[in-house]
Short mmCIF file of C-alpha atoms and ligand atoms in Angstrom, two decimals:
data_model
loop_
_atom_site.label_atom_id
_atom_site.label_comp_id
_atom_site.label_asym_id
_atom_site.label_seq_id
_atom_site.Cartn_x
_atom_site.Cartn_y
_atom_site.Cartn_z
CA UNK A 3 -340.39 107.05 71.63
CA UNK A 4 -341.68 103.54 70.99
CA UNK A 5 -344.74 102.68 68.89
CA UNK A 6 -346.02 99.20 69.71
CA UNK A 7 -348.58 97.97 67.19
CA UNK A 8 -350.75 94.96 68.03
CA UNK A 9 -352.28 93.45 64.88
CA UNK A 10 -353.15 90.16 63.23
CA UNK A 11 -351.62 91.46 59.97
CA UNK A 12 -348.05 92.51 60.89
CA UNK A 13 -346.86 92.11 57.29
CA UNK A 14 -348.94 95.18 56.28
CA UNK A 15 -346.37 97.33 58.11
CA UNK A 16 -343.28 96.09 56.27
CA UNK A 17 -343.31 98.56 53.35
CA UNK A 18 -344.56 101.33 55.63
CA UNK A 19 -341.67 100.93 58.11
CA UNK A 20 -339.19 100.88 55.24
CA UNK A 21 -340.39 104.15 53.73
CA UNK A 22 -337.40 106.52 53.51
CA UNK A 23 -338.11 109.13 56.22
CA UNK A 24 -339.39 106.59 58.73
CA UNK A 25 -336.57 104.19 57.99
CA UNK A 26 -333.94 106.92 58.39
CA UNK A 27 -335.41 108.22 61.67
CA UNK A 28 -335.59 104.68 63.07
CA UNK A 29 -331.97 104.11 62.08
CA UNK A 30 -330.95 107.31 63.88
CA UNK A 31 -332.73 105.98 66.98
CA UNK A 32 -335.24 108.86 67.12
CA UNK A 33 -338.11 106.39 67.58
CA UNK A 34 -338.83 102.71 67.16
CA UNK A 35 -341.82 100.92 65.63
CA UNK A 36 -342.38 97.42 66.99
CA UNK A 37 -345.08 95.45 65.18
CA UNK A 38 -346.48 92.45 67.07
CA UNK A 39 -348.64 89.59 65.91
CA UNK A 40 -351.54 89.26 68.36
CA UNK A 41 -351.56 85.51 67.73
CA UNK A 42 -348.29 85.26 69.68
CA UNK A 43 -350.37 85.78 72.83
CA UNK A 44 -353.07 83.20 71.95
CA UNK A 45 -353.00 80.07 74.15
CA UNK A 46 -354.41 77.33 71.93
CA UNK A 47 -352.57 75.46 69.19
CA UNK A 48 -354.65 77.18 66.46
CA UNK A 49 -353.63 80.63 67.79
CA UNK A 50 -357.27 81.72 68.01
CA UNK A 51 -357.87 85.43 68.65
CA UNK A 52 -361.59 85.67 67.75
CA UNK A 53 -364.90 84.12 68.79
CA UNK A 54 -368.59 84.30 67.88
CA UNK A 55 -370.38 87.26 69.52
CA UNK A 56 -372.59 86.74 72.57
CA UNK A 57 -376.23 87.15 71.60
CA UNK A 58 -375.55 86.00 68.03
CA UNK A 59 -374.96 88.00 64.89
CA UNK A 60 -372.80 87.85 61.83
CA UNK A 61 -369.01 87.76 61.96
CA UNK A 62 -366.46 87.27 64.71
CA UNK A 63 -365.28 89.40 67.61
CA UNK A 64 -361.70 89.72 68.84
CA UNK A 65 -361.17 88.21 72.28
CA UNK A 66 -359.97 90.12 75.32
CA UNK A 67 -357.42 87.61 76.76
CA UNK A 68 -354.65 87.81 74.11
CA UNK A 69 -355.00 91.60 73.96
CA UNK A 70 -354.74 91.88 77.75
CA UNK A 71 -351.61 89.71 77.82
CA UNK A 72 -349.99 91.58 74.92
CA UNK A 73 -350.56 94.99 76.52
CA UNK A 74 -349.24 93.84 79.91
CA UNK A 75 -346.07 92.47 78.36
CA UNK A 76 -345.41 95.46 76.09
CA UNK A 77 -345.98 97.94 78.92
CA UNK A 78 -343.59 96.17 81.25
CA UNK A 79 -340.92 95.86 78.52
CA UNK A 80 -340.87 99.65 78.05
CA UNK A 81 -340.91 100.41 81.80
CA UNK A 82 -337.73 102.11 82.95
CA UNK A 83 -336.33 101.24 86.41
CA UNK A 84 -335.39 104.93 86.92
CA UNK A 85 -338.50 106.82 85.90
CA UNK A 86 -342.18 106.38 85.15
CA UNK A 87 -342.81 105.57 81.46
CA UNK A 88 -345.17 108.05 79.91
CA UNK A 89 -347.24 105.55 77.97
CA UNK A 90 -350.73 105.33 76.43
CA UNK A 91 -352.83 102.46 75.15
CA UNK A 92 -354.88 103.42 72.12
CA UNK A 93 -357.74 101.38 70.76
CA UNK A 94 -358.94 102.05 67.22
CA UNK A 95 -362.69 102.13 66.81
CA UNK A 96 -365.05 104.09 64.57
CA UNK A 97 -366.91 104.97 67.79
CA UNK A 98 -363.83 106.67 69.28
CA UNK A 99 -362.83 110.32 69.64
CA UNK A 100 -361.86 111.91 66.31
CA UNK A 101 -358.08 112.12 65.79
CA UNK A 102 -356.83 115.69 65.27
CA UNK A 103 -353.54 117.55 64.81
CA UNK A 104 -353.83 118.66 68.43
CA UNK A 105 -354.01 115.02 69.55
CA UNK A 106 -350.92 114.33 67.43
CA UNK A 107 -349.00 116.99 69.42
CA UNK A 108 -350.22 115.46 72.67
CA UNK A 109 -349.11 111.98 71.57
CA UNK A 110 -345.72 113.28 70.38
CA UNK A 111 -344.79 113.95 74.02
CA UNK A 112 -345.25 110.31 75.07
CA UNK A 113 -342.49 107.70 75.55
CA UNK A 114 -344.61 104.77 74.38
CA UNK A 115 -347.81 104.39 72.37
CA UNK A 116 -349.38 100.94 72.32
CA UNK A 117 -351.93 100.67 69.49
CA UNK A 118 -354.56 97.94 69.27
CA UNK A 119 -355.79 97.29 65.72
CA UNK A 120 -359.19 95.66 65.45
CA UNK A 121 -360.44 93.44 62.61
CA UNK A 122 -363.61 91.42 61.92
CA UNK A 123 -366.69 92.83 63.69
CA UNK A 124 -364.49 94.64 66.20
CA UNK A 125 -363.13 93.90 69.66
CA UNK A 126 -364.76 92.70 72.89
CA UNK A 127 -365.99 95.98 74.42
CA UNK A 128 -364.21 95.24 77.72
CA UNK A 129 -360.95 96.21 75.97
CA UNK A 130 -362.41 99.70 75.43
CA UNK A 131 -363.79 99.86 78.98
CA UNK A 132 -360.91 98.46 81.02
CA UNK A 133 -357.70 98.36 78.97
CA UNK A 134 -357.58 101.33 76.56
CA UNK A 135 -356.57 104.79 77.76
CA UNK A 136 -358.04 106.35 74.62
CA UNK A 137 -360.49 105.22 71.95
CA UNK A 138 -359.55 106.85 68.65
CA UNK A 139 -361.44 107.13 65.36
CA UNK A 140 -359.72 108.54 62.29
CA UNK A 141 -363.01 109.60 60.71
CA UNK A 142 -366.73 108.94 60.37
CA UNK A 143 -366.48 105.86 58.19
CA UNK A 144 -365.77 102.17 58.79
CA UNK A 145 -362.53 100.55 57.66
CA UNK A 146 -361.74 96.84 57.55
CA UNK A 147 -359.12 97.16 60.27
CA UNK A 148 -357.10 99.41 62.59
CA UNK A 149 -353.83 99.05 60.66
CA UNK A 150 -354.30 102.17 58.50
CA UNK A 151 -355.29 104.24 61.57
CA UNK A 152 -352.07 103.04 63.28
CA UNK A 153 -350.00 104.19 60.28
CA UNK A 154 -351.80 107.53 60.32
CA UNK A 155 -350.94 108.05 63.99
CA UNK A 156 -347.30 107.08 63.37
CA UNK A 157 -346.96 109.49 60.42
CA UNK A 158 -348.65 112.47 62.05
CA UNK A 159 -346.87 112.01 65.38
CA UNK A 160 -343.37 111.26 64.10
CA UNK A 161 -343.21 114.29 61.80
CA UNK A 162 -343.61 116.43 64.94
CA UNK A 163 -340.56 114.88 66.59
CA UNK A 164 -337.45 117.04 66.05
CA UNK A 165 -335.02 115.46 63.60
CA UNK A 166 -337.54 113.32 61.73
CA UNK A 167 -338.42 115.50 58.74
CA UNK A 168 -335.15 117.42 58.81
CA UNK A 169 -336.88 120.79 58.97
CA UNK A 170 -336.40 122.08 62.52
CA UNK A 171 -337.67 125.55 61.67
CA UNK A 172 -341.03 123.99 60.86
CA UNK A 173 -342.06 123.93 64.51
CA UNK A 174 -340.48 127.26 65.47
CA UNK A 175 -342.24 129.01 62.61
CA UNK A 176 -345.62 128.06 64.02
CA UNK A 177 -344.76 129.46 67.40
CA UNK A 178 -345.25 132.97 66.06
CA UNK A 179 -348.72 134.42 66.25
CA UNK A 180 -350.06 137.04 63.85
CA UNK A 181 -348.90 139.75 66.28
CA UNK A 182 -345.41 138.27 66.32
CA UNK A 183 -345.72 136.87 69.87
CA UNK A 184 -344.94 133.31 70.92
CA UNK A 185 -348.26 131.52 70.90
CA UNK A 186 -348.18 127.81 71.80
CA UNK A 187 -351.94 127.32 71.24
CA UNK A 188 -351.42 128.06 67.57
CA UNK A 189 -348.82 125.33 67.23
CA UNK A 190 -351.15 122.64 68.41
CA UNK A 191 -353.70 122.85 65.66
CA UNK A 192 -351.89 124.69 62.93
CA UNK A 193 -352.00 123.84 59.24
CA UNK A 194 -349.28 125.49 57.16
CA UNK A 195 -349.97 127.95 54.35
CA UNK A 196 -350.22 126.56 50.77
CA UNK A 197 -346.96 126.24 48.80
CA UNK A 198 -346.02 127.16 45.21
CA UNK A 199 -342.97 126.42 43.08
CA UNK A 200 -341.70 127.10 39.53
CA UNK A 201 -343.02 128.12 37.04
CA UNK A 202 -344.30 131.51 38.26
CA UNK A 203 -346.98 131.36 35.56
CA UNK A 204 -348.35 128.04 34.25
CA UNK A 205 -350.20 128.10 30.93
CA UNK A 206 -352.36 124.97 30.52
CA UNK A 207 -353.77 126.35 27.22
CA UNK A 208 -353.17 129.46 25.09
CA UNK A 209 -354.51 132.53 26.88
CA UNK A 210 -354.97 130.82 30.25
CA UNK A 211 -352.55 131.74 33.03
CA UNK A 212 -352.40 130.20 36.48
CA UNK A 213 -350.17 132.49 38.53
CA UNK A 214 -348.27 132.03 41.80
CA UNK A 215 -349.11 134.74 44.38
CA UNK A 216 -347.17 137.99 43.87
CA UNK A 217 -346.23 138.29 47.55
CA UNK A 218 -344.25 135.05 47.43
CA UNK A 219 -342.23 136.25 44.43
CA UNK A 220 -341.48 139.68 45.92
CA UNK A 221 -338.32 138.70 47.84
CA UNK A 222 -339.66 140.88 50.70
CA UNK A 223 -339.51 138.69 53.82
CA UNK A 224 -342.03 140.81 55.74
CA UNK A 225 -344.59 140.49 52.94
CA UNK A 226 -343.90 136.78 52.56
CA UNK A 227 -344.29 136.27 56.34
CA UNK A 228 -347.60 138.17 56.31
CA UNK A 229 -348.85 136.05 53.38
CA UNK A 230 -347.83 132.85 55.21
CA UNK A 231 -349.66 133.97 58.37
CA UNK A 232 -352.75 135.01 56.46
CA UNK A 233 -353.03 131.68 54.64
CA UNK A 234 -352.12 129.38 57.55
CA UNK A 235 -355.12 127.82 59.22
CA UNK A 236 -355.96 126.62 62.69
CA UNK A 237 -357.60 123.24 62.21
CA UNK A 238 -358.26 122.20 65.80
CA UNK A 239 -358.06 123.83 69.24
N1 LIG B 27 -368.88 97.13 63.68
C1 LIG B 27 -367.53 97.34 64.07
C2 LIG B 27 -367.44 98.54 65.00
O1 LIG B 27 -368.34 99.38 64.98
O2 LIG B 27 -366.42 98.67 65.72
C3 LIG B 27 -366.68 97.59 62.85
C4 LIG B 27 -365.38 96.93 62.97
S1 LIG B 27 -364.28 97.33 61.69
C5 LIG B 27 -364.82 96.31 60.39
C6 LIG B 27 -362.83 96.52 62.23
C7 LIG B 27 -361.85 97.41 62.95
O3 LIG B 27 -361.39 98.43 62.08
C8 LIG B 27 -362.32 98.13 64.18
O4 LIG B 27 -362.33 97.28 65.31
C9 LIG B 27 -361.30 99.24 64.30
O5 LIG B 27 -360.14 98.80 64.97
C10 LIG B 27 -360.96 99.54 62.86
N2 LIG B 27 -361.66 100.73 62.34
C11 LIG B 27 -362.65 100.75 61.43
N3 LIG B 27 -363.04 102.00 61.15
C12 LIG B 27 -362.26 102.82 61.90
C13 LIG B 27 -362.18 104.24 62.07
N4 LIG B 27 -362.97 105.06 61.42
N5 LIG B 27 -361.27 104.71 62.94
C14 LIG B 27 -360.46 103.90 63.62
N6 LIG B 27 -360.49 102.55 63.50
C15 LIG B 27 -361.37 102.01 62.66
#
């Protein structure tokens, strides 16, 4: 899988891409993150990517032309001569559809995700209307830019790709419904049960005891499994 990020602040991704799990998975060739400076597709000598809004108003708006050119080039680079590339163009906007764990599963099956990060007062709306396949919001609040949303997508999607978090049973475990049957719907919006570790009893002050659940300490796999199922949560359908 390839993540193509289009941004005017590519340097924000340097520490992120060098974080241990992501770095290791990239090295193994499980996925690639390519961060592109939108200004590389600007025509003028000042590398302009923004303009004043039509109708007036404060701030600047990101122009459509460099974004169009960037997307065209990145799509054709990933195209395989043998098969159709399963690719999606995502635009980040607070007016988009809310990102969920289910969406992350959907995205994890793609070959290429091209992400457009806005800044300033946003992006010429024709990008949303004619270029983007999906408009995504990460929550009902307004950020300064789409770079954090891009990192959120990369983290949530990559940890679903086998081999990335080195815990293959993670996915299989969620395939089991409460009745013990395979249940793919559960996988798509499932949040794991809470976790505990040593000590079994923590005493923050004399006479106060914060205990780990008995079932998890029992050594009885059936009981532990039941506790896990009971405390797992479906967060989106
Ligand atoms: N008035 C603008 C609007 O409503 O789109 C706000 C633009 S915001 C300052 C700049 C950029 O940050 C947006 O173009 C978008 O890419 C990104 N952004 C801000 N909040 C976001 C959110 N909740 N989800 C996804 N992207 C967001």
